[in-house]
């Protein structure tokens, strides 16, 4: 795909993102209660190298350093999350922890505002109070009321300063990874065909309650925005000429993004693809009704339209085809019935699941526009990881941001997508959940082997600042643009090289990735074999 010159709308907002458990540390400081992630990471074998977030980036004690990095980047907004158990150690509002909880966030928010940076606050980024998990967590529908009470205190205490709220981050991952595969906290995996749907049901209801509370009680006075962030890959048919693969792609999108988007952005209910598939399989398994719970009519009315924008987290694309599971298998995966692969020519990253496929970004943005009647969209996460020996000149990350943000620009200018803002993931290297500290997404490097945890900008930090400064990609044909400043050392050449490579095509990419050790061991072997056969 050709590179596209142009700039984003004038009021477009640029930001960077983090989450409480991944950066704060201070896991038991000043009255904080344990979260499900504290519990999960303290069980040997759950996390790579048995690492945990006890200290993480120590942002609990480093507000000034974090603000300094944000100012250096030149972002207009900072998306971060609040730790529910730091504020309510027992998960209930009868136990508010003002000193160690709310005070920390008030200090952070005041410092952001003083630096002219807009706080974008996520209420829930996966760290449920362990006390609520002890009574069933998101499987127990009383959590809906607990979440509403938690939200109310935050709207009351922080709402005069915070004008951008996200209720839940990636409900898909909470439901599917937390209660389906068990690869994320709370690590439950023994009812993979029931628990994820029950959890998803309660997440949708909790989101709707918090949204209505804000809408009815706080919006008139505080004048902010509130919505949800939904994550999804883009599903592309493995063979675009195969009807079966095309249907598999549609099924993937409806089971992934549509699971939470359809009820909120469409009609208050699950999409027909999910409803039909799960019902058919449930009845075939001898059950009397679908494993997907049903909303009452009043619940549908309550959920429908509970958004001010569409928060999207997107990283990668998969190629889809049909996969049939035996009738008796009860799981989200068998209900979905989709297998996925990736293209060998796509560059790899530090995460097995993340391949670089920028075209999918434009396609998913356009799909949201068409499927959900053109809602205002904020990209709340997008980025790429590395692993292994550290290099400050992270050309692959600059390449990722350049190509992905360029596809977002095409979506705005060519497809009329109502994209209002873009937020890079993440501010700094941090605990990448069960992958530990091995997979690094940061624009800033954190040296975890130094107790002082010093932060240093990677070349991509300066490159991202330049995109922000230019508000996109001004056409060099119109003469040198003042926003360009100096390129990071070596970056210009690297980017020309990457641009040339994208034209030369798949073999060069494989070679390039091979040379830079960016392919996984398996594909290392493949490209070696391909090379030797060609040589």
XYZ file of C-alpha atoms in Angstrom:
535
model
C 0.000 0.000 0.000
C 1.331 3.408 -0.925
C 2.402 5.911 1.676
C -0.083 8.751 2.054
C 0.754 12.404 2.817
C -1.568 14.608 4.810
C -2.491 15.734 8.300
C -5.179 14.907 10.836
C -7.992 17.337 11.758
C -6.797 20.347 13.782
C -8.432 19.264 17.046
C -7.064 15.691 16.785
C -5.671 14.514 20.134
C -2.385 12.625 20.529
C -1.627 10.603 23.611
C 0.141 7.736 25.249
C -1.201 5.017 27.513
C -0.424 2.912 30.596
C -2.276 0.868 33.207
C -2.104 0.798 36.988
C -0.966 -2.773 37.640
C 1.636 -2.655 34.877
C 3.477 0.452 36.118
C 2.537 1.483 39.664
C 4.165 -1.044 41.961
C 3.428 -0.202 45.596
C 1.255 -3.310 45.565
C 0.620 -3.244 49.317
C 1.649 0.344 50.083
C -0.394 2.725 52.256
C -3.433 0.536 52.789
C -3.876 -0.859 49.275
C -5.736 -4.161 49.160
C -4.647 -7.085 46.953
C -5.967 -7.352 43.393
C -6.511 -10.518 41.367
C -3.260 -9.702 39.542
C -1.328 -9.544 42.814
C -2.724 -12.978 43.641
C -2.153 -14.372 40.132
C 1.465 -13.209 39.799
C 2.371 -14.507 43.262
C 1.544 -18.070 42.188
C 4.715 -19.673 40.760
C 4.404 -20.629 37.099
C 1.693 -18.135 36.150
C 4.064 -15.467 34.841
C 7.214 -15.678 32.743
C 10.279 -15.902 35.088
C 7.816 -15.674 38.024
C 7.876 -11.893 37.664
C 5.228 -9.639 39.225
C 4.056 -6.055 39.590
C 5.068 -5.597 43.239
C 7.400 -2.760 42.186
C 7.008 -2.652 38.383
C 8.058 0.853 37.198
C 7.402 2.249 40.694
C 5.140 4.941 39.246
C 3.458 5.058 42.661
C 6.571 6.916 43.813
C 7.607 8.503 40.509
C 4.839 10.896 39.491
C 7.369 13.614 38.624
C 9.432 11.315 36.364
C 6.328 10.143 34.535
C 5.155 13.726 33.955
C 8.616 14.651 32.697
C 8.456 11.876 30.062
C 4.957 12.911 28.983
C 6.037 16.518 28.550
C 9.090 15.487 26.559
C 6.857 13.470 24.195
C 4.576 16.446 23.656
C 1.360 14.435 24.054
C -1.944 16.232 24.604
C -3.378 13.469 26.752
C -2.325 10.625 29.026
C -4.501 7.554 29.385
C -3.936 5.709 32.661
C -6.041 3.489 34.888
C -7.042 3.585 38.531
C -6.397 0.645 40.827
C -9.765 -0.303 42.332
C -8.178 -2.063 45.364
C -5.901 0.948 45.970
C -9.020 3.064 46.423
C -11.329 0.410 47.941
C -9.119 -2.261 49.537
C -12.141 -4.572 49.979
C -13.760 -3.592 46.687
C -16.646 -1.989 48.576
C -17.208 1.695 49.130
C -17.408 1.243 52.918
C -13.599 1.059 53.019
C -12.330 4.064 51.097
C -8.557 4.497 51.225
C -8.158 8.256 50.903
C -4.571 8.647 52.031
C -2.850 6.025 49.858
C -5.477 5.753 47.141
C -7.357 8.822 46.034
C -4.551 11.159 47.111
C -2.108 9.467 44.741
C -4.461 9.898 41.797
C -5.338 13.476 42.772
C -1.640 14.315 42.839
C -1.112 12.685 39.417
C -4.132 14.450 37.882
C -3.103 17.847 39.288
C 0.416 17.382 37.919
C -0.978 16.447 34.494
C -3.256 19.483 34.390
C -0.390 21.740 35.480
C 1.599 20.333 32.524
C -1.337 20.991 30.201
C -1.967 17.280 29.630
C -5.536 15.959 29.614
C -6.097 12.955 31.899
C -7.999 10.071 30.269
C -8.990 7.791 33.110
C -9.830 4.099 32.845
C -11.864 2.857 35.813
C -11.089 -0.812 35.293
C -7.985 -2.192 33.591
C -8.216 -5.801 34.842
C -7.122 -5.432 38.499
C -10.277 -6.511 40.356
C -10.046 -6.384 44.174
C -9.265 -9.926 45.353
C -12.008 -9.557 47.990
C -14.594 -9.424 45.181
C -13.005 -12.382 43.384
C -13.404 -14.331 46.630
C -17.182 -14.117 46.112
C -17.047 -15.027 42.409
C -15.616 -11.910 40.770
C -17.192 -11.013 37.436
C -19.216 -14.256 37.486
C -21.220 -12.941 40.434
C -23.748 -10.342 39.286
C -23.424 -8.339 42.535
C -20.183 -7.020 40.988
C -22.365 -4.807 38.786
C -23.523 -2.806 41.815
C -19.991 -2.791 43.329
C -18.613 -1.302 40.110
C -21.306 1.363 40.049
C -20.517 2.371 43.666
C -16.799 2.516 42.833
C -17.501 4.700 39.785
C -19.715 7.030 41.809
C -16.987 7.876 44.307
C -14.564 8.615 41.451
C -17.012 10.834 39.568
C -17.660 12.710 42.839
C -14.030 13.090 43.827
C -12.260 13.468 40.480
C -14.977 14.473 38.010
C -14.350 18.212 38.270
C -10.848 17.583 36.871
C -11.337 14.485 34.696
C -13.385 15.015 31.528
C -12.627 11.753 29.739
C -13.618 8.439 31.312
C -13.310 4.847 30.106
C -15.386 2.375 32.110
C -13.721 -0.917 31.157
C -10.566 -1.762 29.252
C -10.871 -4.717 26.875
C -13.789 -6.650 28.372
C -13.018 -9.388 25.819
C -9.731 -10.163 27.572
C -11.278 -10.135 31.029
C -13.941 -12.610 29.905
C -11.946 -14.810 27.525
C -8.423 -14.808 29.022
C -9.477 -14.386 32.663
C -12.355 -16.862 32.775
C -11.989 -18.913 29.563
C -8.366 -19.861 28.910
C -7.188 -18.810 32.381
C -4.012 -17.243 31.001
C -4.841 -13.965 32.759
C -6.055 -13.274 36.291
C -8.079 -14.710 37.961
C -6.847 -17.713 35.944
C -10.126 -19.634 35.676
C -10.383 -22.153 32.848
C -12.650 -25.042 33.848
C -15.931 -23.751 32.317
C -14.694 -22.336 28.994
C -18.116 -22.627 27.350
C -20.038 -20.904 30.162
C -17.922 -18.596 32.338
C -16.717 -16.181 29.607
C -20.306 -15.472 28.557
C -21.549 -14.954 32.111
C -18.610 -12.609 32.746
C -19.202 -10.734 29.477
C -22.858 -10.334 30.455
C -21.958 -8.758 33.807
C -19.266 -6.560 32.253
C -21.829 -5.114 29.824
C -24.294 -4.451 32.644
C -21.594 -2.873 34.845
C -20.496 -0.594 32.020
C -24.092 0.483 31.360
C -24.729 1.269 35.050
C -21.623 3.446 35.300
C -22.502 5.214 32.030
C -26.080 6.006 33.134
C -24.879 7.176 36.551
C -22.508 9.640 34.890
C -25.028 10.647 32.255
C -27.853 11.320 34.714
C -26.027 12.625 37.771
C -22.693 14.136 36.757
C -22.664 15.042 33.073
C -24.629 18.297 33.299
C -22.293 19.717 35.926
C -18.969 18.150 34.881
C -19.412 18.063 31.095
C -17.145 15.124 30.365
C -17.225 12.137 28.018
C -17.592 8.516 29.095
C -17.410 5.280 27.126
C -15.740 1.874 26.882
C -12.582 0.538 25.218
C -13.003 -2.595 23.101
C -10.064 -4.520 21.657
C -9.998 -6.484 18.436
C -7.732 -7.870 15.775
C -8.789 -7.436 12.174
C -9.905 -10.701 10.543
C -9.023 -11.025 6.867
C -10.168 -14.118 4.911
C -7.216 -16.431 4.233
C -8.500 -16.806 0.683
C -10.646 -13.789 -0.267
C -12.265 -15.873 -3.059
C -13.447 -18.572 -0.644
C -16.941 -17.932 0.731
C -16.101 -20.123 3.731
C -13.044 -18.009 4.629
C -15.043 -14.797 4.155
C -17.703 -16.107 6.548
C -15.012 -17.135 9.034
C -13.684 -13.557 8.969
C -17.150 -12.192 9.638
C -17.629 -14.665 12.476
C -14.292 -13.681 14.010
C -15.230 -9.997 13.946
C -18.663 -10.574 15.486
C -17.346 -12.900 18.211
C -14.372 -10.614 18.964
C -15.226 -6.935 18.536
C -18.957 -7.497 18.120
C -19.374 -9.395 21.407
C -19.259 -6.089 23.320
C -19.721 -3.506 20.572
C -23.021 -4.801 19.190
C -25.012 -4.472 22.453
C -23.607 -0.992 23.230
C -23.371 0.551 19.760
C -26.326 -1.192 18.096
C -29.364 -2.613 19.798
C -28.620 -3.543 23.409
C -28.311 -7.223 22.529
C -25.716 -9.676 21.228
C -25.258 -9.987 17.478
C -27.159 -12.663 15.539
C -23.967 -14.514 14.551
C -23.107 -15.206 18.219
C -26.682 -15.841 19.285
C -27.323 -18.386 16.512
C -23.991 -20.243 16.751
C -23.952 -20.586 20.533
C -27.635 -21.559 20.675
C -27.274 -24.210 17.953
C -24.221 -25.760 19.582
C -25.798 -25.639 23.058
C -28.950 -27.439 21.904
C -26.877 -29.992 19.978
C -25.050 -30.655 23.258
C -28.351 -31.587 24.904
C -28.753 -28.346 26.875
C -32.239 -26.869 27.194
C -31.106 -23.350 26.332
C -28.168 -21.377 24.969
C -25.004 -21.027 27.008
C -25.044 -17.353 26.008
C -27.198 -15.588 28.639
C -30.151 -13.483 27.519
C -30.847 -9.859 28.353
C -34.350 -8.852 29.415
C -36.035 -6.183 27.300
C -35.371 -3.567 29.979
C -31.687 -4.596 30.172
C -31.400 -4.179 26.386
C -32.835 -0.668 26.657
C -30.425 0.020 29.525
C -27.327 -1.089 27.555
C -28.174 0.302 24.114
C -26.447 3.605 23.325
C -24.302 3.783 26.470
C -21.384 5.447 24.709
C -19.983 8.875 23.886
C -17.264 7.458 21.604
C -15.832 4.129 20.471
C -12.593 3.350 22.352
C -10.511 0.947 20.234
C -7.387 -1.016 21.099
C -5.887 -2.575 17.978
C -2.505 -4.169 17.275
C -2.607 -6.833 14.592
C -4.399 -8.779 11.843
C -5.086 -12.493 11.389
C -6.061 -14.563 8.350
C -9.196 -16.602 8.986
C -10.627 -19.907 7.821
C -13.294 -22.282 9.076
C -12.557 -24.787 11.825
C -15.021 -27.464 12.872
C -14.898 -28.721 16.453
C -16.500 -31.962 17.685
C -20.124 -31.413 18.729
C -19.449 -32.037 22.413
C -16.696 -29.432 22.874
C -18.019 -26.512 24.938
C -15.826 -23.428 24.660
C -15.761 -19.941 23.229
C -13.303 -21.176 20.580
C -15.494 -24.055 19.411
C -18.547 -21.756 19.342
C -16.644 -19.325 17.132
C -15.294 -22.086 14.886
C -12.523 -19.999 13.340
C -8.867 -20.910 12.851
C -6.307 -18.174 12.215
C -2.872 -17.954 10.619
C -0.590 -15.076 9.696
C 1.262 -14.259 6.504
C 4.917 -15.296 6.512
C 5.898 -11.972 4.955
C 4.559 -9.920 7.903
C 7.247 -8.654 10.235
C 7.254 -10.181 13.689
C 7.464 -8.435 17.054
C 8.441 -9.365 20.592
C 5.007 -10.987 21.070
C 4.001 -14.180 19.266
C 0.445 -12.900 18.698
C 1.538 -9.569 17.206
C 2.515 -9.437 13.532
C 2.929 -6.131 11.709
C 0.025 -5.750 9.260
C -0.844 -2.054 8.990
C -3.565 -2.503 6.321
C -5.818 -4.137 8.921
C -5.890 -0.919 10.965
C -7.566 1.064 8.185
C -9.956 -1.829 7.522
C -11.074 -2.200 11.155
C -11.630 1.558 11.465
C -13.747 1.519 8.309
C -15.623 -1.562 9.545
C -16.533 0.200 12.816
C -17.740 3.220 10.832
C -19.980 1.077 8.628
C -21.143 -1.430 11.236
C -21.949 1.037 14.041
C -23.183 4.091 12.155
C -20.037 6.207 12.189
C -19.381 6.758 15.916
C -16.568 9.102 17.011
C -13.547 6.820 17.550
C -10.575 7.213 19.875
C -7.765 4.710 19.390
C -6.818 4.108 23.028
C -3.973 1.630 22.396
C -1.747 0.740 19.454
C 1.902 -0.246 19.504
C 4.514 -2.952 19.082
C 6.821 -4.957 21.357
C 10.401 -6.131 21.244
C 12.277 -8.742 23.246
C 15.885 -9.746 23.692
C 18.963 -7.547 23.633
C 18.054 -3.909 23.975
C 18.695 -1.282 21.285
C 17.849 2.402 21.648
C 17.557 2.744 17.876
C 14.245 0.838 17.635
C 13.723 1.240 13.884
C 11.030 -1.476 13.813
C 8.890 0.513 16.277
C 9.272 3.689 14.202
C 8.285 1.643 11.151
C 5.241 0.309 13.034
C 4.026 3.750 14.150
C 4.719 5.279 10.769
C 2.777 2.659 8.816
C -0.081 2.172 11.292
C -0.685 5.882 11.891
C -0.506 6.391 8.127
C -3.301 3.816 7.654
C -5.334 5.667 10.294
C -4.813 8.880 8.301
C -6.135 7.133 5.167
C -9.181 6.005 7.151
C -9.874 9.631 8.115
C -9.134 11.351 4.800
C -10.167 8.709 2.272
C -12.837 6.717 4.152
C -14.435 9.475 6.221
C -13.890 7.679 9.536
C -14.624 9.982 12.492
C -11.323 9.373 14.290
C -10.804 11.953 17.067
C -7.623 10.799 18.751
C -4.748 8.313 18.787
C -3.028 6.944 21.877
C 0.194 4.931 21.619
C 0.838 1.927 23.860
C 2.887 2.444 25.925
C 4.658 5.246 27.723
C 7.386 2.940 29.040
C 8.442 -0.691 29.268
C 6.401 -2.382 31.974
C 4.976 -5.673 33.207
C 3.388 -7.208 30.123
C 0.929 -9.294 32.179
C 1.713 -13.039 32.037
C 4.635 -12.386 29.657
C 6.438 -10.541 32.473
C 9.094 -7.967 31.628
C 10.306 -9.870 28.545
C 7.975 -8.146 26.054
C 8.607 -4.406 25.929
C 6.138 -1.977 24.352
C 7.574 1.255 25.751
C 8.553 4.442 23.961
C 10.814 4.816 27.004
C 13.198 2.122 28.116
C 13.151 1.227 31.816
C 16.243 -0.420 33.266
C 14.688 -2.978 35.623
C 18.062 -4.230 36.812
C 18.825 -0.824 38.371
C 16.888 -0.288 41.635
C 16.402 3.376 40.645
C 14.478 2.173 37.524
C 15.862 4.942 35.277
C 13.846 5.787 32.148
C 15.454 6.709 28.833
C 13.765 7.598 25.544
C 14.117 5.184 22.636
C 14.482 6.627 19.112
C 10.763 5.931 18.630
C 9.902 8.429 21.392
C 11.464 11.230 19.375
C 9.881 9.915 16.180
C 6.406 9.805 17.764
C 6.922 13.371 19.059
C 7.614 14.417 15.490
C 4.371 12.849 14.207
C 2.514 14.672 17.013
C 4.293 17.908 16.173
C 3.377 17.556 12.499
C -0.148 16.300 13.312
C 0.498 13.576 10.754
C 2.648 13.439 7.625
C 3.017 16.754 5.771
C 3.954 16.361 2.118
C 7.704 17.007 1.622
C 6.899 18.205 -1.909
C 5.474 21.376 -0.371
C 8.917 22.229 1.004
C 10.633 21.569 4.346
C 8.108 21.637 7.170
C 9.082 23.377 10.454
C 7.507 20.509 12.449
C 10.070 18.003 11.201
C 13.036 19.298 13.201
C 15.926 16.874 13.296
C 15.385 13.196 12.669
C 16.554 10.875 15.437
C 20.043 9.597 14.735
C 20.037 7.014 11.971
C 16.263 6.993 11.857
C 15.927 8.754 8.519
C 18.121 6.225 6.759
C 16.409 3.388 8.578
C 12.996 4.638 7.494
C 14.078 5.008 3.873
C 15.420 1.476 4.055
C 12.132 0.233 5.527
C 10.161 2.106 2.872
C 12.282 0.614 0.114
C 11.880 -2.820 1.673
C 8.112 -2.538 1.725
C 8.278 -2.069 -2.044
C 10.802 -4.808 -2.727
C 8.352 -7.178 -1.110
C 8.011 -10.293 0.931
C 11.437 -11.901 0.468
C 13.288 -8.746 1.432
C 11.060 -8.405 4.468
C 11.812 -11.937 5.562
C 15.519 -11.321 4.980
C 15.404 -7.999 6.806
C 13.501 -9.486 9.720
C 15.873 -12.436 9.732
C 18.884 -10.136 9.739
C 17.529 -8.126 12.640
C 16.536 -11.237 14.530
C 12.924 -10.159 14.618
C 11.446 -13.465 13.546
C 10.546 -16.167 16.014
C 12.804 -19.230 16.155
C 10.424 -21.247 13.975
C 10.316 -18.701 11.185
C 14.070 -18.168 11.644
C 14.416 -21.742 10.485
C 11.957 -21.216 7.633
C 13.715 -18.180 6.233
C 17.034 -20.032 6.587
C 15.689 -22.904 4.532
C 14.178 -20.517 1.970
C 17.463 -18.661 1.762
C 19.577 -21.769 1.262
C 17.216 -23.039 -1.446
C 17.467 -19.667 -3.203
C 21.241 -19.440 -2.783
